[in-house]
Short mmCIF file of C-alpha atoms and ligand atoms in Angstrom, two decimals:
data_model
loop_
_atom_site.label_atom_id
_atom_site.label_comp_id
_atom_site.label_asym_id
_atom_site.label_seq_id
_atom_site.Cartn_x
_atom_site.Cartn_y
_atom_site.Cartn_z
CA MET A 1 116.81 104.29 83.51
CA LYS A 2 117.24 106.86 86.03
CA PHE A 3 113.90 108.84 86.44
CA ARG A 4 113.32 112.52 86.54
CA PRO A 5 110.65 114.44 88.12
CA GLN A 6 110.18 117.96 84.94
CA LYS A 7 110.85 119.87 88.34
CA PRO A 8 112.81 119.31 91.41
CA SER A 9 111.19 118.68 95.13
CA ILE A 10 112.19 120.78 97.94
CA LEU A 11 112.62 117.67 99.38
CA ASP A 12 115.51 116.53 97.01
CA GLU A 13 118.15 119.25 97.98
CA SER A 14 120.76 118.81 101.91
CA ALA A 15 122.54 122.02 103.39
CA GLU A 16 125.04 121.42 101.70
CA THR A 17 122.81 121.68 97.79
CA LEU A 18 120.49 125.00 98.41
CA SER A 19 122.56 126.62 99.55
CA GLU A 20 124.42 126.35 96.33
CA THR A 21 120.90 126.02 93.80
CA LEU A 22 120.42 129.69 96.15
CA LYS A 23 123.55 131.00 95.34
CA SER A 24 122.77 130.18 91.49
CA GLU A 25 119.60 131.91 91.84
CA LYS A 26 122.25 135.37 93.71
CA ILE A 27 119.49 133.64 95.98
CA PRO A 28 121.16 134.62 99.76
CA GLY A 29 123.36 131.72 102.21
CA PHE A 30 121.10 132.41 105.44
CA ARG A 31 117.76 132.00 103.31
CA ALA A 32 118.26 128.67 102.83
CA LYS A 33 118.07 128.40 106.59
CA GLN A 34 114.65 129.32 106.86
CA ILE A 35 113.40 127.46 104.12
CA GLN A 36 114.45 124.15 105.66
CA GLU A 37 113.51 125.27 109.37
CA TRP A 38 110.00 126.31 107.05
CA VAL A 39 109.51 122.41 105.80
CA TYR A 40 111.51 120.22 108.47
CA LYS A 41 110.21 122.57 111.37
CA LYS A 42 107.13 123.44 111.04
CA GLY A 43 105.70 120.68 107.89
CA GLU A 44 105.64 123.80 105.22
CA LEU A 45 106.07 122.75 101.89
CA SER A 46 104.33 126.00 100.43
CA PHE A 47 106.88 128.65 99.23
CA ASP A 48 104.01 130.53 98.96
CA ALA A 49 103.36 130.55 102.30
CA MET A 50 106.89 131.22 103.88
CA SER A 51 106.03 134.96 105.09
CA ASN A 52 109.40 135.69 106.00
CA LEU A 53 110.41 135.57 102.27
CA PRO A 54 110.24 138.50 100.37
CA GLY A 55 107.24 137.70 97.34
CA THR A 56 109.94 137.66 94.04
CA MET A 57 112.20 134.97 96.22
CA ARG A 58 108.79 133.21 96.59
CA GLU A 59 107.16 132.83 93.51
CA ALA A 60 110.34 132.11 91.77
CA LEU A 61 111.87 129.05 94.01
CA SER A 62 107.85 127.83 93.20
CA GLY A 63 109.25 127.93 89.88
CA LYS A 64 111.57 125.59 90.63
CA TYR A 65 110.37 123.53 92.72
CA ALA A 66 107.58 121.35 92.87
CA ALA A 67 106.28 121.19 96.58
CA ASN A 68 105.16 117.36 97.86
CA PRO A 69 105.55 114.50 94.34
CA VAL A 70 104.02 111.88 96.47
CA GLU A 71 100.30 111.71 95.72
CA PRO A 72 97.45 110.23 98.51
CA VAL A 73 95.74 108.24 96.52
CA LEU A 74 93.57 105.31 98.62
CA TRP A 75 94.43 104.95 102.68
CA LYS A 76 93.03 101.31 103.81
CA ARG A 77 93.14 100.84 107.08
CA SER A 78 93.10 97.61 109.17
CA GLY A 79 92.44 96.43 112.49
CA ASP A 80 92.15 99.14 115.19
CA ASP A 81 96.04 100.07 114.78
CA THR A 82 97.06 99.83 110.72
CA HIS A 83 96.72 102.67 108.35
CA LYS A 84 97.82 101.74 104.28
CA LEU A 85 98.62 104.66 102.14
CA LEU A 86 98.47 104.12 98.43
CA SER A 87 99.97 106.61 96.26
CA LYS A 88 100.69 108.20 92.98
CA LEU A 89 103.50 109.67 91.70
CA GLU A 90 104.78 111.70 88.85
CA ASP A 91 105.55 109.00 85.94
CA GLY A 92 102.23 107.54 87.19
CA SER A 93 103.92 104.96 89.67
CA TYR A 94 102.29 103.93 92.74
CA ILE A 95 103.86 102.90 96.25
CA GLU A 96 103.02 102.58 99.04
CA THR A 97 103.16 103.54 102.92
CA VAL A 98 102.29 102.38 106.09
CA LEU A 99 101.99 103.67 109.51
CA ILE A 100 101.28 101.14 112.46
CA GLN A 101 99.69 102.81 115.77
CA ALA A 102 100.76 100.16 118.81
CA PRO A 103 98.93 101.14 122.13
CA MET A 104 101.08 100.26 124.89
CA VAL A 105 100.08 100.91 128.42
CA GLY A 106 102.74 101.70 130.62
CA VAL A 107 103.08 102.62 134.39
CA GLY A 108 99.14 104.11 135.42
CA GLN A 109 99.31 105.66 131.66
CA GLU A 110 98.73 104.76 127.52
CA LYS A 111 100.36 105.93 125.32
CA SER A 112 101.21 105.00 121.99
CA ARG A 113 103.55 104.60 119.63
CA ALA A 114 103.77 104.99 116.05
CA THR A 115 105.77 103.20 113.00
CA VAL A 116 106.04 104.32 109.79
CA CYS A 117 107.42 101.79 107.18
CA VAL A 118 108.16 103.71 104.07
CA SER A 119 109.23 102.31 100.61
CA SER A 120 112.74 102.36 99.01
CA GLN A 121 112.03 102.14 95.19
CA VAL A 122 109.19 100.58 93.09
CA GLY A 123 108.66 97.25 93.06
CA CYS A 124 112.15 95.04 93.09
CA ALA A 125 114.55 93.77 91.50
CA TYR A 126 115.57 90.48 94.04
CA GLY A 127 112.33 88.79 93.91
CA CYS A 128 112.69 87.35 97.18
CA LYS A 129 109.96 83.87 96.61
CA PHE A 130 107.52 84.43 98.53
CA CYS A 131 107.83 89.32 98.99
CA ALA A 132 105.04 90.85 96.58
CA SER A 133 107.13 93.25 95.62
CA GLY A 134 109.01 91.59 94.19
CA LEU A 135 105.75 90.06 92.66
CA ALA A 136 105.97 92.87 89.43
CA GLY A 137 108.90 93.50 89.15
CA PHE A 138 111.32 96.01 89.08
CA LYS A 139 110.36 99.28 87.81
CA ARG A 140 112.59 102.33 89.69
CA ASN A 141 114.88 103.76 92.43
CA LEU A 142 112.40 106.34 94.68
CA THR A 143 114.21 109.83 94.06
CA ARG A 144 115.14 111.63 98.30
CA GLY A 145 112.46 113.53 97.96
CA GLU A 146 109.65 110.43 97.45
CA ILE A 147 110.85 108.86 99.66
CA LEU A 148 110.54 112.17 102.18
CA GLY A 149 107.16 113.50 100.72
CA GLN A 150 106.41 109.69 102.24
CA PHE A 151 106.49 111.36 106.18
CA PHE A 152 104.95 114.20 104.98
CA ARG A 153 102.09 112.78 103.63
CA ILE A 154 101.39 110.60 107.31
CA GLY A 155 102.23 113.30 109.57
CA GLU A 156 98.74 115.30 107.74
CA ARG A 157 97.22 112.18 108.03
CA GLN A 158 98.25 111.38 111.73
CA ALA A 159 96.52 114.97 111.95
CA GLU A 160 93.68 114.43 110.79
CA LEU A 161 93.23 111.63 112.89
CA GLY A 162 93.47 113.61 115.87
CA GLU A 163 96.19 111.82 116.82
CA VAL A 164 99.33 115.08 116.82
CA ALA A 165 98.21 117.88 119.14
CA ALA A 166 96.77 114.94 121.87
CA VAL A 167 100.06 113.86 121.30
CA ARG A 168 102.90 116.13 120.45
CA GLU A 169 103.35 119.64 119.96
CA ASP A 170 106.04 118.77 117.03
CA HIS A 171 105.16 118.17 113.10
CA VAL A 172 106.84 114.52 114.20
CA PRO A 173 104.31 112.64 115.45
CA PHE A 174 105.85 109.39 115.58
CA ASP A 175 108.11 107.49 117.01
CA ASN A 176 110.10 104.90 114.73
CA ILE A 177 110.49 105.25 111.09
CA VAL A 178 111.44 102.06 109.32
CA PHE A 179 112.53 100.56 105.44
CA MET A 180 110.76 97.59 105.18
CA GLY A 181 108.18 98.54 103.28
CA MET A 182 108.49 98.20 98.92
CA GLY A 183 112.20 97.51 97.92
CA GLU A 184 115.66 96.87 98.95
CA PRO A 185 116.93 100.11 99.92
CA LEU A 186 120.11 99.31 99.78
CA ALA A 187 119.95 99.53 96.57
CA ASN A 188 118.54 102.59 96.08
CA PHE A 189 121.44 103.68 97.98
CA ASP A 190 122.48 107.25 97.62
CA ALA A 191 119.00 108.41 97.91
CA VAL A 192 118.06 106.53 101.04
CA ALA A 193 121.32 108.05 102.93
CA GLY A 194 120.03 111.03 102.01
CA ALA A 195 116.15 110.89 103.23
CA ILE A 196 118.24 109.79 106.05
CA GLU A 197 120.66 112.15 106.25
CA SER A 198 117.87 115.19 106.34
CA LEU A 199 115.63 112.71 108.81
CA HIS A 200 118.32 112.80 111.23
CA SER A 201 120.67 116.55 111.10
CA ASP A 202 119.96 119.37 112.82
CA TRP A 203 118.58 121.38 109.91
CA GLY A 204 116.12 118.82 109.19
CA PHE A 205 114.02 116.52 111.53
CA ARG A 206 116.38 116.43 114.16
CA PHE A 207 115.12 112.24 114.61
CA GLY A 208 116.89 110.10 116.72
CA ALA A 209 119.05 107.37 114.32
CA ARG A 210 117.87 104.78 116.95
CA ARG A 211 114.90 105.28 115.76
CA ILE A 212 115.51 104.41 112.07
CA THR A 213 115.92 100.77 111.19
CA VAL A 214 116.57 99.85 107.72
CA SER A 215 116.01 96.30 106.99
CA THR A 216 117.59 94.83 102.98
CA SER A 217 117.92 91.96 102.19
CA GLY A 218 121.62 91.11 102.49
CA LEU A 219 123.52 93.70 100.02
CA VAL A 220 127.27 92.69 102.08
CA PRO A 221 128.89 96.04 99.97
CA GLU A 222 126.28 97.66 100.60
CA ILE A 223 125.89 96.89 104.69
CA ARG A 224 129.47 98.08 105.28
CA LYS A 225 128.88 101.30 103.30
CA LEU A 226 125.79 101.89 105.57
CA ALA A 227 127.19 101.08 109.24
CA ASP A 228 130.26 104.24 107.27
CA ILE A 229 128.14 107.23 106.92
CA GLY A 230 129.03 107.98 110.24
CA ILE A 231 124.71 107.98 111.68
CA PRO A 232 124.42 105.17 114.21
CA ILE A 233 120.43 103.41 112.65
CA ARG A 234 119.15 99.89 112.85
CA LEU A 235 120.39 97.27 110.95
CA ALA A 236 118.25 94.09 110.65
CA VAL A 237 118.92 91.83 108.18
CA SER A 238 116.25 89.34 106.32
CA LEU A 239 117.60 86.33 106.63
CA HIS A 240 115.05 84.17 105.91
CA GLY A 241 117.36 80.86 105.82
CA ALA A 242 119.26 79.56 108.63
CA THR A 243 121.75 77.36 105.82
CA ASP A 244 122.67 78.34 101.75
CA GLU A 245 120.53 76.26 100.44
CA VAL A 246 117.64 77.41 102.75
CA ARG A 247 117.98 80.63 102.61
CA SER A 248 119.23 80.09 98.49
CA LYS A 249 115.71 78.74 97.05
CA ILE A 250 114.06 81.45 98.73
CA MET A 251 116.02 83.98 98.02
CA PRO A 252 117.85 84.33 94.70
CA VAL A 253 120.41 86.90 96.54
CA ASN A 254 121.57 84.58 98.58
CA ARG A 255 123.30 82.67 95.43
CA ARG A 256 125.34 86.63 96.02
CA TYR A 257 125.65 87.28 98.84
CA PRO A 258 125.97 83.83 100.56
CA ILE A 259 125.80 83.66 104.01
CA LYS A 260 129.06 83.35 105.44
CA GLU A 261 130.15 86.68 103.29
CA LEU A 262 126.70 88.55 104.78
CA LEU A 263 127.12 87.04 108.53
CA GLU A 264 131.55 88.77 108.02
CA ALA A 265 129.15 92.51 106.75
CA VAL A 266 126.95 92.29 110.01
CA GLN A 267 130.39 91.59 112.12
CA TYR A 268 131.09 94.99 110.39
CA PHE A 269 128.60 96.72 111.27
CA ARG A 270 127.79 95.74 114.86
CA GLU A 271 131.17 96.15 115.63
CA LYS A 272 131.09 99.96 114.17
CA HIS A 273 127.78 101.36 115.49
CA ASN A 274 127.40 99.00 119.19
CA ARG A 275 124.36 97.53 118.98
CA MET A 276 122.58 94.47 118.20
CA VAL A 277 121.29 94.36 114.28
CA THR A 278 118.11 92.33 114.44
CA LEU A 279 117.42 89.11 111.93
CA GLU A 280 114.40 88.90 110.73
CA PHE A 281 112.68 85.53 110.28
CA ILE A 282 109.53 84.46 108.22
CA LEU A 283 108.06 81.74 109.11
CA ILE A 284 106.56 80.06 105.58
CA GLU A 285 105.27 76.08 105.96
CA ASP A 286 107.71 73.24 105.56
CA ILE A 287 110.16 75.79 104.07
CA ASN A 288 112.31 76.65 106.53
CA ASP A 289 110.38 75.32 109.78
CA SER A 290 111.84 72.34 110.71
CA LEU A 291 113.65 72.48 114.11
CA ASP A 292 117.82 71.86 112.40
CA GLN A 293 116.74 75.39 111.09
CA ALA A 294 116.05 77.00 114.59
CA THR A 295 119.05 75.48 115.81
CA ALA A 296 120.65 76.75 112.29
CA LEU A 297 119.32 79.71 112.49
CA ALA A 298 120.74 80.29 116.77
CA GLY A 299 123.77 79.79 116.21
CA ILE A 300 124.25 82.50 114.26
CA ALA A 301 122.21 84.89 115.69
CA LYS A 302 125.09 83.72 119.38
CA SER A 303 127.46 84.17 117.42
CA LEU A 304 126.81 88.07 115.84
CA HIS A 305 125.00 88.52 119.60
CA ALA A 306 121.47 88.97 117.71
CA HIS A 307 117.84 89.62 118.17
CA VAL A 308 116.20 87.55 116.38
CA ASN A 309 111.71 88.77 114.95
CA CYS A 310 109.98 85.63 113.81
CA ILE A 311 107.69 86.44 111.71
CA PRO A 312 104.64 84.58 110.57
CA TYR A 313 104.35 84.43 106.56
CA ASN A 314 101.76 86.83 105.60
CA THR A 315 100.21 84.99 102.28
CA VAL A 316 99.53 87.11 99.17
CA ASP A 317 97.07 86.82 96.36
CA GLY A 318 98.67 84.31 93.55
CA LEU A 319 101.65 82.56 95.90
CA GLN A 320 101.48 79.29 97.68
CA TRP A 321 102.98 79.73 100.66
CA LYS A 322 101.48 79.11 103.69
CA ARG A 323 101.77 79.60 107.17
CA PRO A 324 102.72 77.32 110.15
CA ASN A 325 100.05 76.96 112.77
CA MET A 326 100.16 78.55 116.01
CA ARG A 327 101.80 75.43 117.90
CA ARG A 328 104.34 75.47 115.19
CA GLN A 329 105.89 78.75 115.50
CA GLU A 330 106.24 78.53 118.95
CA LYS A 331 107.85 75.18 119.21
CA PHE A 332 110.46 76.96 116.11
CA ALA A 333 110.68 80.03 118.62
CA ARG A 334 111.47 77.66 121.82
CA VAL A 335 114.82 75.71 120.64
CA LEU A 336 116.06 79.72 120.21
CA LYS A 337 115.28 80.96 123.63
CA GLU A 338 116.71 78.03 125.44
CA ALA A 339 119.11 78.23 122.56
CA GLY A 340 119.72 81.29 125.39
CA VAL A 341 118.60 83.49 121.78
CA SER A 342 117.26 87.50 122.68
CA VAL A 343 113.57 86.18 119.83
CA THR A 344 110.77 87.62 119.40
CA LEU A 345 107.61 85.61 117.90
CA ARG A 346 105.28 88.68 116.15
CA ARG A 347 101.79 87.90 117.02
CA GLU A 348 99.14 91.02 116.60
CA LYS A 349 97.64 90.99 113.23
CA GLY A 350 98.46 94.54 113.36
CA HIS A 351 102.21 94.17 113.43
CA ASP A 352 102.66 92.61 110.33
CA ILE A 353 105.00 96.04 108.97
CA SER A 354 105.35 94.31 106.09
CA ALA A 355 101.86 93.70 106.41
CA ALA A 356 101.79 91.79 102.69
CA CYS A 357 103.80 95.48 101.44
CA GLY A 358 103.28 95.77 97.94
CA GLN A 359 100.25 94.07 97.55
CA LEU A 360 97.70 97.62 97.31
CA ARG A 361 100.22 98.31 94.69
CA LEU A 362 100.32 95.11 93.03
CA LYS A 363 96.28 95.16 92.97
CA GLN A 364 95.35 99.50 91.29
CA GLU A 365 98.49 98.00 88.60
CA THR A 366 97.09 95.17 87.45
CA VAL A 367 93.19 97.27 87.78
CA SER A 368 94.45 100.56 85.87
N1 LIG B 401 113.87 94.55 100.78
C1 LIG B 401 114.37 94.52 102.54
C2 LIG B 401 112.86 95.87 103.08
C3 LIG B 401 111.99 95.54 102.59
S1 LIG B 401 110.97 94.21 102.43
C4 LIG B 401 114.61 93.38 103.01
O1 LIG B 401 113.59 92.33 102.33
O2 LIG B 401 113.93 93.34 103.97
C5 LIG B 401 110.51 94.03 104.69
C6 LIG B 401 110.18 92.50 105.44
O3 LIG B 401 109.18 91.92 104.70
C7 LIG B 401 111.60 91.71 104.56
O4 LIG B 401 112.36 91.12 105.59
C8 LIG B 401 110.06 90.38 103.85
O5 LIG B 401 111.66 89.48 104.40
C9 LIG B 401 109.30 90.93 104.84
N2 LIG B 401 108.50 90.25 103.79
C10 LIG B 401 108.05 90.46 102.15
N3 LIG B 401 107.04 88.97 102.09
C11 LIG B 401 106.74 89.26 103.60
C12 LIG B 401 104.48 88.44 103.27
N4 LIG B 401 104.59 87.42 102.87
N5 LIG B 401 105.15 88.11 105.03
C13 LIG B 401 105.77 88.70 106.01
N6 LIG B 401 106.91 89.67 105.25
C14 LIG B 401 107.26 89.58 103.73
FE1 LIG B 402 112.47 92.87 98.16
FE2 LIG B 402 112.86 92.63 100.44
FE3 LIG B 402 111.26 91.74 98.54
FE4 LIG B 402 113.00 90.46 98.94
S1 LIG B 402 111.82 90.74 100.61
S2 LIG B 402 111.39 91.02 97.17
S3 LIG B 402 114.57 92.59 98.18
S4 LIG B 402 111.08 93.90 98.37
#
């Protein structure tokens, strides 16, 4: 069932829909631009603070729209550079958002790069056998406003940490956005594409398309649809198995969209955007970490000119899977490298973007 909040958020609106809504309220169109400037350029979601709007209009808009629909409940810091946020939504659902701050030592200058990992659904219906988000099943899609609301909360946290003023004047204090939190973003296509529009548009955050990555477990029709939205974002595909036999064992979605069909859709996306696609490959002991899998994966990556990101599996409470030892991980990556594939093997703890995403929520929902 589609979730309808009691009041929509201003973040649910595009430039177009906001103008239409204002028109129906007999508010002149130019006010839409002013409101969007407050929201996306100044990070201000409270109508009361929008000082260039007349008082009666501010009152009417406060009655019509809710502010940020994402309510922070708990921040958890792991290591130095990963901050996980558990939030509550209007219907009592919980979601997670992660901020990863990776120090980058440049030439004579130290910089920090911030990546935000957002959720797109409450739970996930795709049931991958290794994933915490799939464990509790699917509850509902997030609205566009609930996806965008997560960025405002992260921005607030950045300001609290004192990172914003130190690094940038802008109120968008992060460098990369990844749709790798809870949920399958392409199963909530309209809200995700809408949020991307608000992130990227001139009237919105003006966030660079190349710095936005959508990760999918491989929904073939939606990968093609995403290629056609006209915003050249990056695509990451959760492959995790280089043959149908192995992939179907751990990812039920493979039975619906087997590898051959998936690769054709990825090729379509790649040609459309002329950009390297990333294949994600979690290494799980005795499941997909054989050298035969590495060889098959190398073949796929070469045919697509794709980059491969090998991610040592993060253990999830309640699941039996394990990460292979370091030697085995390195051997796997070496096969790819020697075949001429561009490959990274993730090492640093704080970099586990998924950071077994879904676990905080799982704990919260089983306690409450
Ligand atoms: N549904 C999308 C995006 C969310 S999952 C997708 O499947 O791509 C983001 C990434 O985290 C995916 O590559 C997913 O396979 C990975 N992931 C899930 N559980 C994990 C775990 N326990 N350890 C490491 N990566 C995991
Ligand atoms: Fe869903 Fe992605 Fe987890 Fe699979 S890996 S269950 S698609 S969130």
